[in-house]
Amino acid sequence: MSIVTFVRIICIILSIIGISFVFPITTALVCGEYQVLFAFVLPLVVSIALGIFGFFFGRKKQIQISTRSVFLLVSLVWIMISLYGAIPLVLSGYIPSVTNAVFESVSGFSTTGATILNSVEHLPRSINLWRCEMHWLGGMGIIALTVALLPLLGVGGFQLIKAESTGVEKGKITPKMANTAKTLWGLYIGFTVVMGILLRIFGMDTIDSITYAFSTLGTGGFASRNNSIASYNSASIEIICTIFMFLAGINFSLYFYVLTRKTSEVKKNTEFKAYLIIFGLAVVCITLALIPYYGTITKSLRYAAFQVGAIMTTSGYSTADYTLWPSSAQFFIFLLFFMGGCAGSTSGGFKVVRWVVLAKQAHNEMLRMLHPHGVFTVRLNDKPGRKDLVFNVAAFTFVYFALTFVTTLIGSLHGLDILTAFTASLSMVGNVGPAFGALGPSANCGWLAPSLKWWYCFAMIAGRLELYNLIIFFLPDYWKK
């Protein structure tokens, strides 16, 4: 890919990030937070200039993107938007440290939700809105948004979205990739609006309802109050958040099939059925474990369902400190750190479909022991999977846990105890947010060493981009012509 095309696409994407500053700027004006306006207006003006430059610079040159260029472009885009998102945090003076601001921004766009802040209530509401808006932009994918808004990037658009999206099988739900991106983002916006309205009806003010709708649908976890959702002490709000966390963890393509009355595609979707079963079993098991702790089934179910939704979908919220729960309840929470939501959702994590593939392959291997001459294949959605599907998942599993173990080692070398280091690595690579030990749901990452924060930034972006996009640059073959 030519340098002209490279620069052009990055400028256009950064301009979209800049335009999204309109939301916090509006909030600052409404709330009288004039002291932070400059922190948003300056990068907005710069982004508009970049957008104009990117739109006209090399406009007549045909966009062609090679396979190698896709990896580099997508990785660089995510690094650039993370750096750009940190600018208002630094300029406002509320997170003056560049390391902390970049960590917060990376955690935002990657929908991890780990924060360096001891208190968020002292922040201007516009800053908190921006923190949660980063979740929302990163959740569905900023490149997908760019392709949806600017069909001029249609050449190679499918390649770019494939590199950014999650899951083992990636395809189009409409003939044109731009239309697919528009459809998915339309559904995403629709869910966000509905959730925001419901939160407003049940007690949140307008700004908080938008803020938490951004954070929840993006499965991020940033909040505008120190106690997050628990600060409202509202069962209704917790139920709304639980429902939308659950919905955000489902492959958004399935909603398109529902709208187009192709419900058979939903009914036979293997991953969706597994997601329902795992989610339901986790809620039941944790509820039973919490009954002696809370005393009633209703209260136990309320906390269990919310926390299952928060950890399994990698939303990262908490309405209670689960590290104080009975060991049996903590065990099931710990298992959910390995799970993740569905492919094609805004959730992070390992993804349910990969566990399904591994479980089916294990079953096939046992059948092969009984019937040595039998032919067995992994079936997904009532169809035989690709021959290389199992190899794809096996390779990803190795890389996923290799990065997790390396991150655990680096955390332990920085003085973290093994429980904190391991669960923090699961949290960062899986974009979950909270962990156990010293980085539990009531803690923050502000006290970590700067070098460890930068490594966690790498781990969070790598996890959001399904690992290969960043790790591939460490292979000598990538740099060979």
PDB file of N, CA and C in Angstrom, residues 214-286:
ATOM      1  N   PHE A 214     -23.205   4.324  26.880  1.00  0.00           N
ATOM      2  CA  PHE A 214     -21.958   4.186  26.132  1.00  0.00           C
ATOM      3  C   PHE A 214     -21.102   3.066  26.719  1.00  0.00           C
ATOM      4  N   SER A 215     -20.928   3.111  28.021  1.00  0.00           N
ATOM      5  CA  SER A 215     -20.037   2.159  28.691  1.00  0.00           C
ATOM      6  C   SER A 215     -20.569   0.733  28.635  1.00  0.00           C
ATOM      7  N   THR A 216     -21.888   0.578  28.810  1.00  0.00           N
ATOM      8  CA  THR A 216     -22.485  -0.767  28.861  1.00  0.00           C
ATOM      9  C   THR A 216     -22.516  -1.415  27.489  1.00  0.00           C
ATOM     10  N   LEU A 217     -23.006  -0.697  26.475  1.00  0.00           N
ATOM     11  CA  LEU A 217     -23.084  -1.296  25.140  1.00  0.00           C
ATOM     12  C   LEU A 217     -21.701  -1.550  24.567  1.00  0.00           C
ATOM     13  N   GLY A 218     -20.721  -0.758  24.982  1.00  0.00           N
ATOM     14  CA  GLY A 218     -19.351  -1.002  24.551  1.00  0.00           C
ATOM     15  C   GLY A 218     -18.664  -2.063  25.388  1.00  0.00           C
ATOM     16  N   THR A 219     -19.379  -2.603  26.383  1.00  0.00           N
ATOM     17  CA  THR A 219     -18.863  -3.591  27.347  1.00  0.00           C
ATOM     18  C   THR A 219     -17.512  -3.145  27.898  1.00  0.00           C
ATOM     19  N   GLY A 220     -17.482  -1.890  28.367  1.00  0.00           N
ATOM     20  CA  GLY A 220     -16.237  -1.339  28.896  1.00  0.00           C
ATOM     21  C   GLY A 220     -16.131  -1.403  30.402  1.00  0.00           C
ATOM     22  N   GLY A 221     -16.903  -0.587  31.105  1.00  0.00           N
ATOM     23  CA  GLY A 221     -16.845  -0.624  32.559  1.00  0.00           C
ATOM     24  C   GLY A 221     -16.485   0.674  33.233  1.00  0.00           C
ATOM     25  N   PHE A 222     -16.049   1.690  32.450  1.00  0.00           N
ATOM     26  CA  PHE A 222     -15.802   2.989  33.066  1.00  0.00           C
ATOM     27  C   PHE A 222     -17.117   3.531  33.634  1.00  0.00           C
ATOM     28  N   ALA A 223     -17.006   4.342  34.672  1.00  0.00           N
ATOM     29  CA  ALA A 223     -18.202   4.877  35.329  1.00  0.00           C
ATOM     30  C   ALA A 223     -17.979   6.348  35.661  1.00  0.00           C
ATOM     31  N   SER A 224     -19.043   7.037  36.010  1.00  0.00           N
ATOM     32  CA  SER A 224     -18.946   8.443  36.412  1.00  0.00           C
ATOM     33  C   SER A 224     -19.117   8.606  37.913  1.00  0.00           C
ATOM     34  N   ARG A 225     -19.270   7.493  38.613  1.00  0.00           N
ATOM     35  CA  ARG A 225     -19.358   7.511  40.072  1.00  0.00           C
ATOM     36  C   ARG A 225     -18.394   6.484  40.644  1.00  0.00           C
ATOM     37  N   ASN A 226     -17.868   6.781  41.816  1.00  0.00           N
ATOM     38  CA  ASN A 226     -16.854   5.908  42.404  1.00  0.00           C
ATOM     39  C   ASN A 226     -17.352   4.496  42.638  1.00  0.00           C
ATOM     40  N   ASN A 227     -18.604   4.353  43.027  1.00  0.00           N
ATOM     41  CA  ASN A 227     -19.173   3.025  43.268  1.00  0.00           C
ATOM     42  C   ASN A 227     -19.914   2.489  42.052  1.00  0.00           C
ATOM     43  N   SER A 228     -19.688   3.141  40.915  1.00  0.00           N
ATOM     44  CA  SER A 228     -20.275   2.681  39.656  1.00  0.00           C
ATOM     45  C   SER A 228     -21.795   2.531  39.768  1.00  0.00           C
ATOM     46  N   ILE A 229     -22.347   1.473  39.234  1.00  0.00           N
ATOM     47  CA  ILE A 229     -23.794   1.250  39.236  1.00  0.00           C
ATOM     48  C   ILE A 229     -24.330   1.103  40.650  1.00  0.00           C
ATOM     49  N   ALA A 230     -23.499   0.596  41.556  1.00  0.00           N
ATOM     50  CA  ALA A 230     -23.945   0.372  42.941  1.00  0.00           C
ATOM     51  C   ALA A 230     -24.316   1.674  43.633  1.00  0.00           C
ATOM     52  N   SER A 231     -23.771   2.794  43.175  1.00  0.00           N
ATOM     53  CA  SER A 231     -24.040   4.073  43.824  1.00  0.00           C
ATOM     54  C   SER A 231     -25.509   4.489  43.718  1.00  0.00           C
ATOM     55  N   TYR A 232     -26.218   3.946  42.740  1.00  0.00           N
ATOM     56  CA  TYR A 232     -27.632   4.285  42.577  1.00  0.00           C
ATOM     57  C   TYR A 232     -28.530   3.442  43.475  1.00  0.00           C
ATOM     58  N   ASN A 233     -28.011   2.314  43.952  1.00  0.00           N
ATOM     59  CA  ASN A 233     -28.775   1.420  44.831  1.00  0.00           C
ATOM     60  C   ASN A 233     -30.173   1.166  44.264  1.00  0.00           C
ATOM     61  N   SER A 234     -30.206   0.842  42.969  1.00  0.00           N
ATOM     62  CA  SER A 234     -31.472   0.647  42.275  1.00  0.00           C
ATOM     63  C   SER A 234     -31.483  -0.706  41.577  1.00  0.00           C
ATOM     64  N   ALA A 235     -32.387  -1.558  42.010  1.00  0.00           N
ATOM     65  CA  ALA A 235     -32.512  -2.873  41.373  1.00  0.00           C
ATOM     66  C   ALA A 235     -32.920  -2.716  39.907  1.00  0.00           C
ATOM     67  N   SER A 236     -33.756  -1.722  39.619  1.00  0.00           N
ATOM     68  CA  SER A 236     -34.227  -1.506  38.250  1.00  0.00           C
ATOM     69  C   SER A 236     -33.064  -1.163  37.319  1.00  0.00           C
ATOM     70  N   ILE A 237     -32.188  -0.263  37.754  1.00  0.00           N
ATOM     71  CA  ILE A 237     -31.034   0.124  36.945  1.00  0.00           C
ATOM     72  C   ILE A 237     -30.091  -1.057  36.756  1.00  0.00           C
ATOM     73  N   GLU A 238     -29.897  -1.838  37.805  1.00  0.00           N
ATOM     74  CA  GLU A 238     -29.018  -3.008  37.706  1.00  0.00           C
ATOM     75  C   GLU A 238     -29.587  -4.037  36.728  1.00  0.00           C
ATOM     76  N   ILE A 239     -30.903  -4.217  36.748  1.00  0.00           N
ATOM     77  CA  ILE A 239     -31.546  -5.160  35.826  1.00  0.00           C
ATOM     78  C   ILE A 239     -31.382  -4.686  34.386  1.00  0.00           C
ATOM     79  N   ILE A 240     -31.585  -3.384  34.168  1.00  0.00           N
ATOM     80  CA  ILE A 240     -31.417  -2.831  32.816  1.00  0.00           C
ATOM     81  C   ILE A 240     -29.994  -3.053  32.332  1.00  0.00           C
ATOM     82  N   CYS A 241     -29.018  -2.770  33.187  1.00  0.00           N
ATOM     83  CA  CYS A 241     -27.617  -2.956  32.807  1.00  0.00           C
ATOM     84  C   CYS A 241     -27.300  -4.422  32.553  1.00  0.00           C
ATOM     85  N   THR A 242     -27.847  -5.304  33.382  1.00  0.00           N
ATOM     86  CA  THR A 242     -27.611  -6.741  33.195  1.00  0.00           C
ATOM     87  C   THR A 242     -28.152  -7.207  31.847  1.00  0.00           C
ATOM     88  N   ILE A 243     -29.360  -6.774  31.522  1.00  0.00           N
ATOM     89  CA  ILE A 243     -29.982  -7.166  30.249  1.00  0.00           C
ATOM     90  C   ILE A 243     -29.159  -6.679  29.060  1.00  0.00           C
ATOM     91  N   PHE A 244     -28.723  -5.416  29.115  1.00  0.00           N
ATOM     92  CA  PHE A 244     -27.993  -4.875  27.968  1.00  0.00           C
ATOM     93  C   PHE A 244     -26.551  -5.374  27.906  1.00  0.00           C
ATOM     94  N   MET A 245     -25.965  -5.719  29.042  1.00  0.00           N
ATOM     95  CA  MET A 245     -24.658  -6.382  28.995  1.00  0.00           C
ATOM     96  C   MET A 245     -24.800  -7.732  28.300  1.00  0.00           C
ATOM     97  N   PHE A 246     -25.855  -8.461  28.661  1.00  0.00           N
ATOM     98  CA  PHE A 246     -26.123  -9.754  28.034  1.00  0.00           C
ATOM     99  C   PHE A 246     -26.334  -9.593  26.532  1.00  0.00           C
ATOM    100  N   LEU A 247     -27.114  -8.597  26.130  1.00  0.00           N
ATOM    101  CA  LEU A 247     -27.388  -8.358  24.713  1.00  0.00           C
ATOM    102  C   LEU A 247     -26.130  -7.943  23.961  1.00  0.00           C
ATOM    103  N   ALA A 248     -25.280  -7.145  24.609  1.00  0.00           N
ATOM    104  CA  ALA A 248     -24.050  -6.694  23.958  1.00  0.00           C
ATOM    105  C   ALA A 248     -23.061  -7.834  23.755  1.00  0.00           C
ATOM    106  N   GLY A 249     -23.220  -8.899  24.536  1.00  0.00           N
ATOM    107  CA  GLY A 249     -22.329 -10.047  24.415  1.00  0.00           C
ATOM    108  C   GLY A 249     -22.720 -11.015  23.318  1.00  0.00           C
ATOM    109  N   ILE A 250     -23.818 -10.731  22.615  1.00  0.00           N
ATOM    110  CA  ILE A 250     -24.301 -11.588  21.536  1.00  0.00           C
ATOM    111  C   ILE A 250     -23.810 -11.051  20.196  1.00  0.00           C
ATOM    112  N   ASN A 251     -23.545 -11.948  19.270  1.00  0.00           N
ATOM    113  CA  ASN A 251     -23.136 -11.565  17.920  1.00  0.00           C
ATOM    114  C   ASN A 251     -24.200 -10.646  17.308  1.00  0.00           C
ATOM    115  N   PHE A 252     -23.815  -9.434  16.929  1.00  0.00           N
ATOM    116  CA  PHE A 252     -24.777  -8.460  16.420  1.00  0.00           C
ATOM    117  C   PHE A 252     -25.386  -8.885  15.085  1.00  0.00           C
ATOM    118  N   SER A 253     -24.752  -9.791  14.394  1.00  0.00           N
ATOM    119  CA  SER A 253     -25.326 -10.288  13.147  1.00  0.00           C
ATOM    120  C   SER A 253     -26.655 -10.995  13.398  1.00  0.00           C
ATOM    121  N   LEU A 254     -26.796 -11.597  14.572  1.00  0.00           N
ATOM    122  CA  LEU A 254     -28.030 -12.318  14.890  1.00  0.00           C
ATOM    123  C   LEU A 254     -29.212 -11.363  15.003  1.00  0.00           C
ATOM    124  N   TYR A 255     -28.955 -10.137  15.456  1.00  0.00           N
ATOM    125  CA  TYR A 255     -30.039  -9.156  15.534  1.00  0.00           C
ATOM    126  C   TYR A 255     -30.507  -8.773  14.127  1.00  0.00           C
ATOM    127  N   PHE A 256     -29.568  -8.723  13.201  1.00  0.00           N
ATOM    128  CA  PHE A 256     -29.931  -8.441  11.818  1.00  0.00           C
ATOM    129  C   PHE A 256     -30.837  -9.550  11.280  1.00  0.00           C
ATOM    130  N   TYR A 257     -30.510 -10.792  11.607  1.00  0.00           N
ATOM    131  CA  TYR A 257     -31.333 -11.918  11.146  1.00  0.00           C
ATOM    132  C   TYR A 257     -32.728 -11.866  11.769  1.00  0.00           C
ATOM    133  N   VAL A 258     -32.807 -11.420  13.006  1.00  0.00           N
ATOM    134  CA  VAL A 258     -34.123 -11.277  13.649  1.00  0.00           C
ATOM    135  C   VAL A 258     -34.946 -10.216  12.939  1.00  0.00           C
ATOM    136  N   LEU A 259     -34.315  -9.077  12.631  1.00  0.00           N
ATOM    137  CA  LEU A 259     -35.026  -7.986  11.956  1.00  0.00           C
ATOM    138  C   LEU A 259     -35.473  -8.378  10.553  1.00  0.00           C
ATOM    139  N   THR A 260     -34.698  -9.218   9.903  1.00  0.00           N
ATOM    140  CA  THR A 260     -35.040  -9.643   8.538  1.00  0.00           C
ATOM    141  C   THR A 260     -35.824 -10.957   8.537  1.00  0.00           C
ATOM    142  N   ARG A 261     -36.277 -11.359   9.718  1.00  0.00           N
ATOM    143  CA  ARG A 261     -37.124 -12.543   9.900  1.00  0.00           C
ATOM    144  C   ARG A 261     -36.440 -13.849   9.480  1.00  0.00           C
ATOM    145  N   LYS A 262     -35.141 -13.869   9.617  1.00  0.00           N
ATOM    146  CA  LYS A 262     -34.394 -15.105   9.379  1.00  0.00           C
ATOM    147  C   LYS A 262     -34.067 -15.752  10.720  1.00  0.00           C
ATOM    148  N   THR A 263     -35.106 -16.008  11.505  1.00  0.00           N
ATOM    149  CA  THR A 263     -34.915 -16.511  12.862  1.00  0.00           C
ATOM    150  C   THR A 263     -34.295 -17.901  12.890  1.00  0.00           C
ATOM    151  N   SER A 264     -34.391 -18.638  11.786  1.00  0.00           N
ATOM    152  CA  SER A 264     -33.781 -19.959  11.750  1.00  0.00           C
ATOM    153  C   SER A 264     -32.264 -19.862  11.922  1.00  0.00           C
ATOM    154  N   GLU A 265     -31.671 -18.737  11.448  1.00  0.00           N
ATOM    155  CA  GLU A 265     -30.237 -18.535  11.602  1.00  0.00           C
ATOM    156  C   GLU A 265     -29.863 -18.384  13.071  1.00  0.00           C
ATOM    157  N   VAL A 266     -30.771 -17.801  13.845  1.00  0.00           N
ATOM    158  CA  VAL A 266     -30.536 -17.614  15.276  1.00  0.00           C
ATOM    159  C   VAL A 266     -30.709 -18.936  16.014  1.00  0.00           C
ATOM    160  N   LYS A 267     -31.759 -19.662  15.682  1.00  0.00           N
ATOM    161  CA  LYS A 267     -32.060 -20.912  16.378  1.00  0.00           C
ATOM    162  C   LYS A 267     -30.974 -21.960  16.208  1.00  0.00           C
ATOM    163  N   LYS A 268     -30.335 -21.974  15.057  1.00  0.00           N
ATOM    164  CA  LYS A 268     -29.326 -23.003  14.817  1.00  0.00           C
ATOM    165  C   LYS A 268     -27.901 -22.523  15.115  1.00  0.00           C
ATOM    166  N   ASN A 269     -27.775 -21.276  15.614  1.00  0.00           N
ATOM    167  CA  ASN A 269     -26.444 -20.745  15.896  1.00  0.00           C
ATOM    168  C   ASN A 269     -25.853 -21.437  17.124  1.00  0.00           C
ATOM    169  N   THR A 270     -24.818 -22.194  16.918  1.00  0.00           N
ATOM    170  CA  THR A 270     -24.216 -23.001  17.977  1.00  0.00           C
ATOM    171  C   THR A 270     -23.651 -22.149  19.104  1.00  0.00           C
ATOM    172  N   GLU A 271     -22.958 -21.097  18.753  1.00  0.00           N
ATOM    173  CA  GLU A 271     -22.339 -20.252  19.769  1.00  0.00           C
ATOM    174  C   GLU A 271     -23.385 -19.575  20.640  1.00  0.00           C
ATOM    175  N   PHE A 272     -24.472 -19.098  20.034  1.00  0.00           N
ATOM    176  CA  PHE A 272     -25.521 -18.424  20.794  1.00  0.00           C
ATOM    177  C   PHE A 272     -26.138 -19.368  21.820  1.00  0.00           C
ATOM    178  N   LYS A 273     -26.398 -20.606  21.413  1.00  0.00           N
ATOM    179  CA  LYS A 273     -26.973 -21.581  22.338  1.00  0.00           C
ATOM    180  C   LYS A 273     -26.003 -21.880  23.486  1.00  0.00           C
ATOM    181  N   ALA A 274     -24.721 -21.988  23.166  1.00  0.00           N
ATOM    182  CA  ALA A 274     -23.723 -22.229  24.213  1.00  0.00           C
ATOM    183  C   ALA A 274     -23.624 -21.028  25.155  1.00  0.00           C
ATOM    184  N   TYR A 275     -23.698 -19.828  24.588  1.00  0.00           N
ATOM    185  CA  TYR A 275     -23.653 -18.592  25.380  1.00  0.00           C
ATOM    186  C   TYR A 275     -24.807 -18.554  26.379  1.00  0.00           C
ATOM    187  N   LEU A 276     -26.010 -18.899  25.915  1.00  0.00           N
ATOM    188  CA  LEU A 276     -27.174 -18.924  26.800  1.00  0.00           C
ATOM    189  C   LEU A 276     -26.984 -19.927  27.934  1.00  0.00           C
ATOM    190  N   ILE A 277     -26.499 -21.103  27.596  1.00  0.00           N
ATOM    191  CA  ILE A 277     -26.329 -22.156  28.599  1.00  0.00           C
ATOM    192  C   ILE A 277     -25.279 -21.766  29.638  1.00  0.00           C
ATOM    193  N   ILE A 278     -24.135 -21.265  29.172  1.00  0.00           N
ATOM    194  CA  ILE A 278     -23.059 -20.891  30.098  1.00  0.00           C
ATOM    195  C   ILE A 278     -23.495 -19.739  30.993  1.00  0.00           C
ATOM    196  N   PHE A 279     -24.122 -18.734  30.397  1.00  0.00           N
ATOM    197  CA  PHE A 279     -24.585 -17.579  31.160  1.00  0.00           C
ATOM    198  C   PHE A 279     -25.587 -18.029  32.223  1.00  0.00           C
ATOM    199  N   GLY A 280     -26.557 -18.848  31.815  1.00  0.00           N
ATOM    200  CA  GLY A 280     -27.591 -19.314  32.744  1.00  0.00           C
ATOM    201  C   GLY A 280     -27.024 -20.173  33.858  1.00  0.00           C
ATOM    202  N   LEU A 281     -26.143 -21.104  33.516  1.00  0.00           N
ATOM    203  CA  LEU A 281     -25.548 -21.979  34.533  1.00  0.00           C
ATOM    204  C   LEU A 281     -24.713 -21.169  35.528  1.00  0.00           C
ATOM    205  N   ALA A 282     -23.969 -20.194  35.029  1.00  0.00           N
ATOM    206  CA  ALA A 282     -23.144 -19.365  35.908  1.00  0.00           C
ATOM    207  C   ALA A 282     -24.007 -18.586  36.891  1.00  0.00           C
ATOM    208  N   VAL A 283     -25.118 -18.043  36.399  1.00  0.00           N
ATOM    209  CA  VAL A 283     -26.027 -17.300  37.280  1.00  0.00           C
ATOM    210  C   VAL A 283     -26.601 -18.215  38.357  1.00  0.00           C
ATOM    211  N   VAL A 284     -27.032 -19.395  37.972  1.00  0.00           N
ATOM    212  CA  VAL A 284     -27.623 -20.333  38.930  1.00  0.00           C
ATOM    213  C   VAL A 284     -26.596 -20.756  39.979  1.00  0.00           C
ATOM    214  N   CYS A 285     -25.400 -21.125  39.534  1.00  0.00           N
ATOM    215  CA  CYS A 285     -24.371 -21.611  40.464  1.00  0.00           C
ATOM    216  C   CYS A 285     -23.945 -20.526  41.446  1.00  0.00           C
ATOM    217  N   ILE A 286     -23.733 -19.314  40.945  1.00  0.00           N
ATOM    218  CA  ILE A 286     -23.300 -18.232  41.835  1.00  0.00           C
ATOM    219  C   ILE A 286     -24.431 -17.809  42.765  1.00  0.00           C
TER     220      ILE A 286
END
